[in-house]
mmCIF file of C-alpha atoms and ligand atoms in Angstrom:
data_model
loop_
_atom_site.group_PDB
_atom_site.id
_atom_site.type_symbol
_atom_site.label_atom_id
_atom_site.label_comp_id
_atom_site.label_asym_id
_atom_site.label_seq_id
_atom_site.Cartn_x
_atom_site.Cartn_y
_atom_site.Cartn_z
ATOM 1 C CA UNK A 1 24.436 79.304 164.914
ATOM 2 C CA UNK A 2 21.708 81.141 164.461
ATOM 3 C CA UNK A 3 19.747 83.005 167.416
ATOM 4 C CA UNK A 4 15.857 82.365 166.558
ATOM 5 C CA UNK A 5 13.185 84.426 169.423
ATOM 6 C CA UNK A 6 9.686 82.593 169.372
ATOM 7 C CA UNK A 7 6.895 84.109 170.213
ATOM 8 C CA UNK A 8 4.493 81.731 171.389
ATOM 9 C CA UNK A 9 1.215 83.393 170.981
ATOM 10 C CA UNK A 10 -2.189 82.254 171.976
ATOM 11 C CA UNK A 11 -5.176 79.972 171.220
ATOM 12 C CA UNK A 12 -3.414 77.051 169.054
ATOM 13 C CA UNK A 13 -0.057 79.463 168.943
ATOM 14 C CA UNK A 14 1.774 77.056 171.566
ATOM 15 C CA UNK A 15 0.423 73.757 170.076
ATOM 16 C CA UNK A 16 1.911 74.844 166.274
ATOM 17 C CA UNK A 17 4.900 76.134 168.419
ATOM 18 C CA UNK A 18 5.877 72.836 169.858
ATOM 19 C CA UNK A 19 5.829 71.585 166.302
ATOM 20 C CA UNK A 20 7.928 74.214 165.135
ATOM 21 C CA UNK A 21 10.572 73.326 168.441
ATOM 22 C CA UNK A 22 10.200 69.920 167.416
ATOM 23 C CA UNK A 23 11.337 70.706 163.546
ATOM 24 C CA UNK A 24 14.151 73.410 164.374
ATOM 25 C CA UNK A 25 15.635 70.898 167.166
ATOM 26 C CA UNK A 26 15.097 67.900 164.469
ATOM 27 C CA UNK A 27 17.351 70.138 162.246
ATOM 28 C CA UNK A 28 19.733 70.766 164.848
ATOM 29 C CA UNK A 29 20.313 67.144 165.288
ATOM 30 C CA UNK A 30 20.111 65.465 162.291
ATOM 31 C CA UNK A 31 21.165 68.195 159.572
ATOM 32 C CA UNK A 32 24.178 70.832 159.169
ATOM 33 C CA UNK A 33 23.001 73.999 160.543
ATOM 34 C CA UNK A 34 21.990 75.209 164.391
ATOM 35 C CA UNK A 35 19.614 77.034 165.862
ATOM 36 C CA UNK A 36 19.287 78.608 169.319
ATOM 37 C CA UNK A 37 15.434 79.319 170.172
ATOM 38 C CA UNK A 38 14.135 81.627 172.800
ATOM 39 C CA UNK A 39 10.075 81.305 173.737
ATOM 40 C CA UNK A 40 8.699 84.795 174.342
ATOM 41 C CA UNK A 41 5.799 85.860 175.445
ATOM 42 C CA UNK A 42 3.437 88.281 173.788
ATOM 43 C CA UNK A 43 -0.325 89.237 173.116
ATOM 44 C CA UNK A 44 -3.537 87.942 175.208
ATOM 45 C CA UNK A 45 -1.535 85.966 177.826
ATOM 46 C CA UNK A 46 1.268 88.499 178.287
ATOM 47 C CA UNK A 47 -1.243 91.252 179.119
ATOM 48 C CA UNK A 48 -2.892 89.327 181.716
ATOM 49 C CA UNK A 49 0.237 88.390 183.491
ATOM 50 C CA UNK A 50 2.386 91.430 182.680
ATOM 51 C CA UNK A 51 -0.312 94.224 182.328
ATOM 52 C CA UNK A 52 1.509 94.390 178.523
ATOM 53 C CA UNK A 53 0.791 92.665 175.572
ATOM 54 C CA UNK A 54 4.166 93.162 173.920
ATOM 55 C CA UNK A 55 6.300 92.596 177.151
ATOM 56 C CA UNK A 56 9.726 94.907 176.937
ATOM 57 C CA UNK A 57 11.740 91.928 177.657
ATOM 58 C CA UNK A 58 10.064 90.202 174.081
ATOM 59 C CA UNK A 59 10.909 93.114 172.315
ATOM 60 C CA UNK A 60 14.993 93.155 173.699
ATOM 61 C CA UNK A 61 15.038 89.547 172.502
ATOM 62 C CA UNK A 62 13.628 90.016 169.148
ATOM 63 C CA UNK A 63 15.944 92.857 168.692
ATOM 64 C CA UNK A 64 19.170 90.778 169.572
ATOM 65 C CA UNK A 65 17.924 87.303 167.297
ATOM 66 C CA UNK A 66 18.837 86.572 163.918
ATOM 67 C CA UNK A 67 15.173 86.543 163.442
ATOM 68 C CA UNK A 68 11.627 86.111 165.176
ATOM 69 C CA UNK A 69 8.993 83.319 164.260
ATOM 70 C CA UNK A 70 5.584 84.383 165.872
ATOM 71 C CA UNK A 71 2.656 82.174 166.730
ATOM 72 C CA UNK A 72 -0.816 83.898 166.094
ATOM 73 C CA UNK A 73 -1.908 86.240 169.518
ATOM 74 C CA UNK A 74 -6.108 86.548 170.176
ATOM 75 C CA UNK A 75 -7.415 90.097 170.853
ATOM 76 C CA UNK A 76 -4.563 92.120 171.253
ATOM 77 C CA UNK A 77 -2.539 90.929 167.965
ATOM 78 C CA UNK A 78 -3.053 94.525 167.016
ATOM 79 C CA UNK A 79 -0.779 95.616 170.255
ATOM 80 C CA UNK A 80 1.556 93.092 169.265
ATOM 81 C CA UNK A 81 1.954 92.441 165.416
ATOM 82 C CA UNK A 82 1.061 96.222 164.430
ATOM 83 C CA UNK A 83 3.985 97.675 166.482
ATOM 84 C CA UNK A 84 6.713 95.076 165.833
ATOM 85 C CA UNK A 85 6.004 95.906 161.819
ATOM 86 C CA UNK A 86 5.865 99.343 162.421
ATOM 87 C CA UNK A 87 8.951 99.539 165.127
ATOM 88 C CA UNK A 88 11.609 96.919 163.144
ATOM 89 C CA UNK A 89 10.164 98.766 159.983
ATOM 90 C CA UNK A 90 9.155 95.097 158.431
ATOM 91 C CA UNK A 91 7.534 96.900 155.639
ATOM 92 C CA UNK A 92 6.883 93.918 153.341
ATOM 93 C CA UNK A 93 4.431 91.616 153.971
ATOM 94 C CA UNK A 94 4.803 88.537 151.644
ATOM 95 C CA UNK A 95 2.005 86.143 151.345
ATOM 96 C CA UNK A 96 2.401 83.135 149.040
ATOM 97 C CA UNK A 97 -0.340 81.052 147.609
ATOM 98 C CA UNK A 98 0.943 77.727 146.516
ATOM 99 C CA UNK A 99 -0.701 74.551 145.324
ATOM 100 C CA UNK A 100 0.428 71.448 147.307
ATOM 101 C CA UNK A 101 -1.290 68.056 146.060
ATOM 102 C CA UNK A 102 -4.317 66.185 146.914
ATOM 103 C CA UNK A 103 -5.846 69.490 148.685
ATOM 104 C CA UNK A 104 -9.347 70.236 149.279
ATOM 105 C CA UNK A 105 -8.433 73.269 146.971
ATOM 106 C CA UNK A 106 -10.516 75.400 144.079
ATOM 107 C CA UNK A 107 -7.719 75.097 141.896
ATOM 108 C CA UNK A 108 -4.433 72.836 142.393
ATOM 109 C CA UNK A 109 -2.155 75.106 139.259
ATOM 110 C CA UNK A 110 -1.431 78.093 141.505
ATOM 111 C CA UNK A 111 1.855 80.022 142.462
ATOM 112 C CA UNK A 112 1.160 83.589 143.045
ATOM 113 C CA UNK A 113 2.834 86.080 146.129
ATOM 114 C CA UNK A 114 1.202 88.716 147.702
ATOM 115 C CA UNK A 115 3.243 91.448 148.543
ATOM 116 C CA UNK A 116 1.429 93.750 150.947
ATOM 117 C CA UNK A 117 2.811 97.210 152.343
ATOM 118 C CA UNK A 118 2.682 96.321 155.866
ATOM 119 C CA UNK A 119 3.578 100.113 157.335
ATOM 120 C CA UNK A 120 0.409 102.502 156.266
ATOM 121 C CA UNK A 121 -2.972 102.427 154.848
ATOM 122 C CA UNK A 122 -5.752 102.306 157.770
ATOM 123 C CA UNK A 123 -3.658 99.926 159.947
ATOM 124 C CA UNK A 124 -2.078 102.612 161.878
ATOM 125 C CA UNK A 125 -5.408 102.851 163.471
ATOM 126 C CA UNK A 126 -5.155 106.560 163.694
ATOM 127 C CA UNK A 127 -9.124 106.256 164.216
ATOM 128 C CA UNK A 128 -10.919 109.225 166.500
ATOM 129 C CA UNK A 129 -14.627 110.526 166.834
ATOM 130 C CA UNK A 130 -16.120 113.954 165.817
ATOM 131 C CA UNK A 131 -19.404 114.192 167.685
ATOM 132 C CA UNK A 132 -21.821 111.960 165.400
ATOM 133 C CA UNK A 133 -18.826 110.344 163.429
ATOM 134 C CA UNK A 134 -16.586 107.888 163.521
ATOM 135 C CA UNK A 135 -13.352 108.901 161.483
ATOM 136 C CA UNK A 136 -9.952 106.809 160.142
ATOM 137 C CA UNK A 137 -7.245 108.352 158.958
ATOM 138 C CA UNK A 138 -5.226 106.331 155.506
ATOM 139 C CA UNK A 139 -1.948 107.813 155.209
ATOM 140 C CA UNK A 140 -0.579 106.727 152.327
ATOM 141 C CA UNK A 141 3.049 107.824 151.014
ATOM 142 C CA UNK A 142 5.072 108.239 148.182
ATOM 143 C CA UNK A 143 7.812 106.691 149.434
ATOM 144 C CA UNK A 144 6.324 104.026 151.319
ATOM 145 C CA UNK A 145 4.563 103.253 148.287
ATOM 146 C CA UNK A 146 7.654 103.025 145.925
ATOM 147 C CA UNK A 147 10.065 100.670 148.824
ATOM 148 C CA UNK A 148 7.055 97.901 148.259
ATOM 149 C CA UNK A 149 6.840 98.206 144.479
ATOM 150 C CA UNK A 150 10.376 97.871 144.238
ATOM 151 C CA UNK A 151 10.370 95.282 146.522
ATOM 152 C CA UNK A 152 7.901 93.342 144.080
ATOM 153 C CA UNK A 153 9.464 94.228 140.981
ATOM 154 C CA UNK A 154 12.511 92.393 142.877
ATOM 155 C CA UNK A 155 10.588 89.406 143.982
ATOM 156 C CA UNK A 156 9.147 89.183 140.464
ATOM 157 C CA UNK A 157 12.510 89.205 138.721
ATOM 158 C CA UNK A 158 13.403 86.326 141.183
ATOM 159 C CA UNK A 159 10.776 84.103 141.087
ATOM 160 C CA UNK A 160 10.600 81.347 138.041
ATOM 161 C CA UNK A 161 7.418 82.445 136.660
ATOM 162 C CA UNK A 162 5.572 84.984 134.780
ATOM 163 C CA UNK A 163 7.502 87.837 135.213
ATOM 164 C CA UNK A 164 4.512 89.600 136.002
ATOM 165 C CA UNK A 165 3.349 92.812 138.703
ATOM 166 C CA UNK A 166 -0.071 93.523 139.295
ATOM 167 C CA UNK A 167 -0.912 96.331 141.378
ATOM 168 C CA UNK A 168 -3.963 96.255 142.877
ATOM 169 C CA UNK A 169 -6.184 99.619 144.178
ATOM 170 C CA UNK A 170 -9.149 101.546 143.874
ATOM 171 C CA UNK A 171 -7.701 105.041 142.715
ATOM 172 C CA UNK A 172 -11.127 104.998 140.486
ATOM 173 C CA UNK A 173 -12.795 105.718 144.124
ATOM 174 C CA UNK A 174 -9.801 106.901 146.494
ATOM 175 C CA UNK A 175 -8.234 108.941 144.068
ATOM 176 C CA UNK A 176 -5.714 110.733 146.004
ATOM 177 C CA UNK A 177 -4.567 107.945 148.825
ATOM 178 C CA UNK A 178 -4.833 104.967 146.221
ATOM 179 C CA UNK A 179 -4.075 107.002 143.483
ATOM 180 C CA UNK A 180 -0.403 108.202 144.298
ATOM 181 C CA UNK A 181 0.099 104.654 145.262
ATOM 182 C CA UNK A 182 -0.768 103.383 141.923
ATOM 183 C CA UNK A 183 1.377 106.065 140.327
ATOM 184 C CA UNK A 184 4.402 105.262 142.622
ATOM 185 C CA UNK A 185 3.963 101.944 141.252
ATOM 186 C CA UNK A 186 3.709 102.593 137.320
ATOM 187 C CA UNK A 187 7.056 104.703 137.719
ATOM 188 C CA UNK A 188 9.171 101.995 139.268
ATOM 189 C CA UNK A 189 7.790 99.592 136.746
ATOM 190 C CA UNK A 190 9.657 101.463 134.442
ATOM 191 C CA UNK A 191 13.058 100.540 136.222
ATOM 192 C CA UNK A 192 11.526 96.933 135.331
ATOM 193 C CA UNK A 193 11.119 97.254 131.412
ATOM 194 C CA UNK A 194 11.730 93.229 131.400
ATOM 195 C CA UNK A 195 9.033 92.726 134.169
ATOM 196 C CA UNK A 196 4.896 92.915 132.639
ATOM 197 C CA UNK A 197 2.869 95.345 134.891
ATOM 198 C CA UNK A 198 -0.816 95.889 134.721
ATOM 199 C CA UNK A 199 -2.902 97.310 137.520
ATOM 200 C CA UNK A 200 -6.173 95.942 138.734
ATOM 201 C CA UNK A 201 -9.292 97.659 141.229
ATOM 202 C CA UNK A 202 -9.214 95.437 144.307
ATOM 203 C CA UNK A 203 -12.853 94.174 143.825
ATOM 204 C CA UNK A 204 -12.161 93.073 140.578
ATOM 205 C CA UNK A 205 -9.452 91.352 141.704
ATOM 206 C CA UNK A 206 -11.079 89.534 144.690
ATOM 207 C CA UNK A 207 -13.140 88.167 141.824
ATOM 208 C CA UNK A 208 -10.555 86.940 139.146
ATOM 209 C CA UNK A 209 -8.854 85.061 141.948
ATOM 210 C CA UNK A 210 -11.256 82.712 141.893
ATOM 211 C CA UNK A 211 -12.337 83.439 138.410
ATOM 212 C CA UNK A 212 -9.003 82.821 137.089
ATOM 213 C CA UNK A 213 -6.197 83.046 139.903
ATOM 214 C CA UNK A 214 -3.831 81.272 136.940
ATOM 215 C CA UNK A 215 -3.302 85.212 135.893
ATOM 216 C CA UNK A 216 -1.412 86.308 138.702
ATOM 217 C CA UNK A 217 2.285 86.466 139.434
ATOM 218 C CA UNK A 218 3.279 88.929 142.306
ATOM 219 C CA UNK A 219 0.298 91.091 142.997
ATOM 220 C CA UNK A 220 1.829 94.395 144.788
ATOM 221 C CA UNK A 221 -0.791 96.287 147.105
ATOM 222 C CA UNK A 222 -2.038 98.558 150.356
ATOM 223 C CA UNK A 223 -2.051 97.112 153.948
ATOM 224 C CA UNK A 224 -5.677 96.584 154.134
ATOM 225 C CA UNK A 225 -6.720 95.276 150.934
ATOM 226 C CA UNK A 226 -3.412 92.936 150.961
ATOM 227 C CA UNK A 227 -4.890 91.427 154.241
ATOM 228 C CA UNK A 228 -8.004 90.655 152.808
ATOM 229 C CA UNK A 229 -6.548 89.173 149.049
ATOM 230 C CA UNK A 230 -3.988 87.243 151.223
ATOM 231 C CA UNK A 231 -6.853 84.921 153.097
ATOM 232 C CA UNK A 232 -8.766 84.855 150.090
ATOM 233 C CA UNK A 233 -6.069 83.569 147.993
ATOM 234 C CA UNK A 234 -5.237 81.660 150.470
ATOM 235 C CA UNK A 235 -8.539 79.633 150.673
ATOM 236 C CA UNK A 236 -8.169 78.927 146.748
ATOM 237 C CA UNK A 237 -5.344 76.854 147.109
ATOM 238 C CA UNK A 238 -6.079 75.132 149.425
ATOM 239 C CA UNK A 239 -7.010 76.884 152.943
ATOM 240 C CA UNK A 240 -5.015 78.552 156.089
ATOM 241 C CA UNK A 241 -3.538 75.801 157.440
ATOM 242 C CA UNK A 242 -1.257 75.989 154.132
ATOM 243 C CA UNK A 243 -0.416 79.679 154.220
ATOM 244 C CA UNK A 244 2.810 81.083 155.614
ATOM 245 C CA UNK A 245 3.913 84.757 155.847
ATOM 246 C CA UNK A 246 7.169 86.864 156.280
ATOM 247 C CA UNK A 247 7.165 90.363 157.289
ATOM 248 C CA UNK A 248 10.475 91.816 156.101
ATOM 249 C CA UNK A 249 12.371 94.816 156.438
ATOM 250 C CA UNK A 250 15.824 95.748 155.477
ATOM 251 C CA UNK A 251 17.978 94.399 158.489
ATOM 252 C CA UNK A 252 15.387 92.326 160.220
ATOM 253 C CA UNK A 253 12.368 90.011 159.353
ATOM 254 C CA UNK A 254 9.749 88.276 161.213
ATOM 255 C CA UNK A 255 7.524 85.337 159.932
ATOM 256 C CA UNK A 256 4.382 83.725 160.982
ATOM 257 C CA UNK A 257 1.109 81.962 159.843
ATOM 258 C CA UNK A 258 -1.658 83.778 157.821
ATOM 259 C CA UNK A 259 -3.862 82.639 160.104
ATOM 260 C CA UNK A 260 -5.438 83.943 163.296
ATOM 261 C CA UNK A 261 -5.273 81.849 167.152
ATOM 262 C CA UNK A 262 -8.314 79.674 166.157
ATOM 263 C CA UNK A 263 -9.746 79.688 169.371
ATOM 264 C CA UNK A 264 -12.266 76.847 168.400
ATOM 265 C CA UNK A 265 -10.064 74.275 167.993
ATOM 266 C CA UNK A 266 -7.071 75.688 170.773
ATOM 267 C CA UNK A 267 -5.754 72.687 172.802
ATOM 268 C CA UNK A 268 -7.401 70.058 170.968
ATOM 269 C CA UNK A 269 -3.975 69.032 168.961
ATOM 270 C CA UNK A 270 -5.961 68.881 165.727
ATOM 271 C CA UNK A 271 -4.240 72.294 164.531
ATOM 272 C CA UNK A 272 -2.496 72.178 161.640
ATOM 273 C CA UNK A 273 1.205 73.583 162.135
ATOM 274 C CA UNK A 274 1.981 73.227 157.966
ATOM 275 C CA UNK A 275 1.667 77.602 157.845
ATOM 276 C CA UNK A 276 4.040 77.533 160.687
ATOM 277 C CA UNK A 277 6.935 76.059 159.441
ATOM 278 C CA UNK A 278 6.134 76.630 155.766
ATOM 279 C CA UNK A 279 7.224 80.096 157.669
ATOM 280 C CA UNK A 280 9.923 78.379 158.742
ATOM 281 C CA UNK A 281 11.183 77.697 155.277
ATOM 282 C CA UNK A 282 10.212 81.113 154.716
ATOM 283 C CA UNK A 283 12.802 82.129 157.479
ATOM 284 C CA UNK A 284 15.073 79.604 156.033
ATOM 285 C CA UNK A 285 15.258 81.315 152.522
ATOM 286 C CA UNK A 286 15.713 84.964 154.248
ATOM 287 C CA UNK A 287 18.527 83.757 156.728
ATOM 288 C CA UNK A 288 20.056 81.811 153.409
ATOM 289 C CA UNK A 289 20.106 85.360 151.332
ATOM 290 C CA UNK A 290 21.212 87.257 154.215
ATOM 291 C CA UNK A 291 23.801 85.279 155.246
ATOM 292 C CA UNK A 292 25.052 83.942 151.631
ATOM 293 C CA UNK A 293 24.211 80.967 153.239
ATOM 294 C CA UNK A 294 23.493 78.248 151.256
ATOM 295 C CA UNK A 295 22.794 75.414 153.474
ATOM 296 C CA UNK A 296 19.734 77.533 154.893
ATOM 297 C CA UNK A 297 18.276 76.953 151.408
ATOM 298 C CA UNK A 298 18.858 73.815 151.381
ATOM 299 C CA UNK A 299 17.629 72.756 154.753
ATOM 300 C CA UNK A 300 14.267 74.867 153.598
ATOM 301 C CA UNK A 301 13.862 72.903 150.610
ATOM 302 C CA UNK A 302 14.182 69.790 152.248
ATOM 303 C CA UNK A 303 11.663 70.643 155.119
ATOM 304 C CA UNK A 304 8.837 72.473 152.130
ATOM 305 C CA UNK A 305 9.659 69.084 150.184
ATOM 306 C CA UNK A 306 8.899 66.584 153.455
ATOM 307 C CA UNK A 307 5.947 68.724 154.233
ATOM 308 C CA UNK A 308 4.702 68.361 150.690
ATOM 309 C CA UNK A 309 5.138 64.821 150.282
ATOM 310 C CA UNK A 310 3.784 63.735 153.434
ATOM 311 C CA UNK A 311 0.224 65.658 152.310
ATOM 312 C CA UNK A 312 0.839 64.221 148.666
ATOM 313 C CA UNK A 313 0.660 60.841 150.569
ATOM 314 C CA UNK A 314 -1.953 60.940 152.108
ATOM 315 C CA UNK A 315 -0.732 61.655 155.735
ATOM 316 C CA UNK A 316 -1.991 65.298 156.896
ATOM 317 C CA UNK A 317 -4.343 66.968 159.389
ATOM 318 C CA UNK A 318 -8.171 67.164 159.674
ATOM 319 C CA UNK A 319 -8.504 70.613 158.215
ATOM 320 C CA UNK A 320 -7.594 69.740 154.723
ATOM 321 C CA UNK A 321 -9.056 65.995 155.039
ATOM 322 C CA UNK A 322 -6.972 63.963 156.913
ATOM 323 C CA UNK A 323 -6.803 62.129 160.108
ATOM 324 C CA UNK A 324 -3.583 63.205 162.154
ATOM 325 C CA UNK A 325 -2.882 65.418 165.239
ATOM 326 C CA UNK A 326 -0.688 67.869 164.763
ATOM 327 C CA UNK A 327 1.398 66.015 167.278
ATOM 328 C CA UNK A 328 1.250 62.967 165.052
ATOM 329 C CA UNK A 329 1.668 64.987 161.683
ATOM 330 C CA UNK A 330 4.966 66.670 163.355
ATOM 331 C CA UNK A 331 6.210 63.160 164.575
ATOM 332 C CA UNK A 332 6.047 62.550 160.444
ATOM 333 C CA UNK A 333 7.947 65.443 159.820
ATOM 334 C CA UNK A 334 10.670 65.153 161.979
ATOM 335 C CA UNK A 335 10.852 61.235 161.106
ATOM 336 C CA UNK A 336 10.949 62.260 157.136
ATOM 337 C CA UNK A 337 13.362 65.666 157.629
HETATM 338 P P1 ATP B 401 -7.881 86.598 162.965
HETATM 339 O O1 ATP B 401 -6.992 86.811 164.137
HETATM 340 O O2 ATP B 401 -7.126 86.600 161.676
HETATM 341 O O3 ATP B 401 -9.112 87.448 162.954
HETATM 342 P P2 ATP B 401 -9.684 84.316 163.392
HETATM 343 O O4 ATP B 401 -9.562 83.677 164.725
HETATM 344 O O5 ATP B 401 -10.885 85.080 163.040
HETATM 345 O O6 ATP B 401 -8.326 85.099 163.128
HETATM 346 P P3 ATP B 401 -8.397 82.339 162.029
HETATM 347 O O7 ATP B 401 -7.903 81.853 163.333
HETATM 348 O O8 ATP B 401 -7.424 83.008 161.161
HETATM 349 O O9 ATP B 401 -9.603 83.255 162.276
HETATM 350 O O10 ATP B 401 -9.029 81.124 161.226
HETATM 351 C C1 ATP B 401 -10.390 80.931 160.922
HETATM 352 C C2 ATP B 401 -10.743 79.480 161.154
HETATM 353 O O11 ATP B 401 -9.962 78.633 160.323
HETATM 354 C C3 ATP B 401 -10.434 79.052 162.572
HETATM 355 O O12 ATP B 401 -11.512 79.350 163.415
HETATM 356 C C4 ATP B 401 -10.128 77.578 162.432
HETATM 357 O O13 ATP B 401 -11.299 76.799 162.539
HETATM 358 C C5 ATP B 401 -9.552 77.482 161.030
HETATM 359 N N1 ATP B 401 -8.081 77.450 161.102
HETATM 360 C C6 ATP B 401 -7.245 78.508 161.097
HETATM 361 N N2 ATP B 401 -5.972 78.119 161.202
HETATM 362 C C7 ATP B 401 -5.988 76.767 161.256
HETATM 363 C C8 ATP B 401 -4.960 75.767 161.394
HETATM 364 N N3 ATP B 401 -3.665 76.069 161.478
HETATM 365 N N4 ATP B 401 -5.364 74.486 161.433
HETATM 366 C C9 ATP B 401 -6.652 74.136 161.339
HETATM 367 N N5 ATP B 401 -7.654 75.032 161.228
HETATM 368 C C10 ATP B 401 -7.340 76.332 161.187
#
């Protein structure tokens, strides 16, 4: 059994979060592995009711689960998202772009990861004003620098692909900040002598993933830039309604959609929970290595395959082209799982 805390979120957070109730209790029932889930409350809500946005009580549950899904928050997801990376240490953010079929993609041959240090860089928003200025602080260090290239010189010896790192910076302009990170990167890549690394500046590579994303394997970056790549890459395969994330540190890991609470379309059911609980297998595959669990791998594959052959048929929400509700596109999953 193992203890899942849920943050609910805001906007469409509780619609996807239903789904994602609806799919964990569908495994529960039908295949060979349990979950207990806990709803939590946190971000834009939680502050109105509780006067705090990451309510003590959410953070005691999240510290005794196995691991924390989270539902996009509105305004305050920097009071909520921010500190748990920062306080459970979750210093890799991994962002996968996948093809799935039949999407209203720019290319349908892609299967990169973004691994983004999720600690430093501007997002600590150390940020204060000196009479006619505005200033941010970007602490960037050595050592935060080489845990996240190792961590993607890891990921890239794992992954069935190119065997490829690409570090991504702009040490031509910040040459101190960016350029110790690209240096902590180039010596760990020596550790990797089987692994191809090349570096990249991040505006060039904003444009070759479009140009030609094909290149990529595991592109290793800052906080910041990684935020901005990861929605861009993203949107090549495909969109956000396709784009999961995990935020993982070394005893604890949290995962959750790329994409923000989407207050236009919040309560409408015409979200589309597939980022969700392609988080879900993301969780899945983290619990399985943990845990030298194998049936959490193969419950994950079974719920990425479902997902991807319900789309491949035809049968998916309005945001890549289809008709159903995310109601009705859950009701397909749990059907299929
Ligand atoms: P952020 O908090 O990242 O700034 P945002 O509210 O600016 O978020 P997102 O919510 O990430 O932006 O998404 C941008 C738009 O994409 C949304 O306004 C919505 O129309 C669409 N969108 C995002 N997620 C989904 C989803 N799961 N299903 C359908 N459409 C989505």
């Amino acid at each position: 059994m193992y203890k899942i805390s849920l943050i609910t979120g805001d906007g469409i957070g509780p619609e996807i979060s239903e789904s994602a109730i609806s799919v964990l209790n569908t495994i529960n029932d039908k295949l060979d592995l349990k979950f207990e889930i806990t709803k939590l409350s946190a971000g834009d809500k939680a502050l109105e009711q509780t006067g705090k946005a990451l309510p003590d009580e959410t953070i005691n549950v999240i510290k005794q689960s196995d691991a924390c899904l989270k539902a996009p928050v509105g305004e305050s997801a920097a009071d909520v998202i921010v500190v748990l990376r920062r306080m459970l240490d979750l210093y890799a953010n991994i962002r996968p772009a996948k093809s799935y079929p039949h999407m209203p993609a720019l290319r349908d041959d892609i299967d990169m990861v973004i691994v983004r240090e999720n600690t430093e860089d501007l997002y600590t928003g150390k940020e204060f004003r000196v009479g006619d200025s505005a200033v941010a602080l970007r602490i960037i260090s050595e050592s935060a620098s080489k845990r996240i290239a190792k961590y993607a010189f890891e990921t890239a010896k794992q992954r069935n692909s190119k065997k490829k790192v690409t570090c991504v910076h702009k040490s031509n302009v910040m040459r101190v900040t960016d350029g110790l990170f690209v240096k902590a990167c180039t010596d760990v890549s020596k550790d990797y002598p089987e692994i191809a690394f090349e570096q990249m500046y991040v505006d060039a590579c904003a444009m070759n993933l479009i140009r030609q994303p094909e290149q990529f394997d595991v592109v290793v970056t800052t906080n910041l830039y990684g935020d901005i790549l990861s929605d861009e890459s993203s949107q090549v395969v495909g969109g956000l309604g396709m784009a999961p994330a995990a935020n993982i540190g070394d005893n604890f890991a949290l995962f959750e959609p790329v994409h923000g609470a989407a207050f236009d379309i919040a309560g409408q059911d015409i979200a589309n929970p597939s980022s969700f609980l392609l988080s879900i297998k993301m969780m899945l595959d983290w619990l399985g290595s943990k845990h030298n669990d194998s049936r959490c791998f193969q419950v994950g594959q079974k719920l990425e395959s479902t997902i991807f052959g319900l789309v491949k048929s035809g049968i998916k929400t309005k945001d890549i082209g289809g008709d159903k509700t995310t109601s009705e596109f859950t009701k397909h999953i749990t059907d299929n799982l």
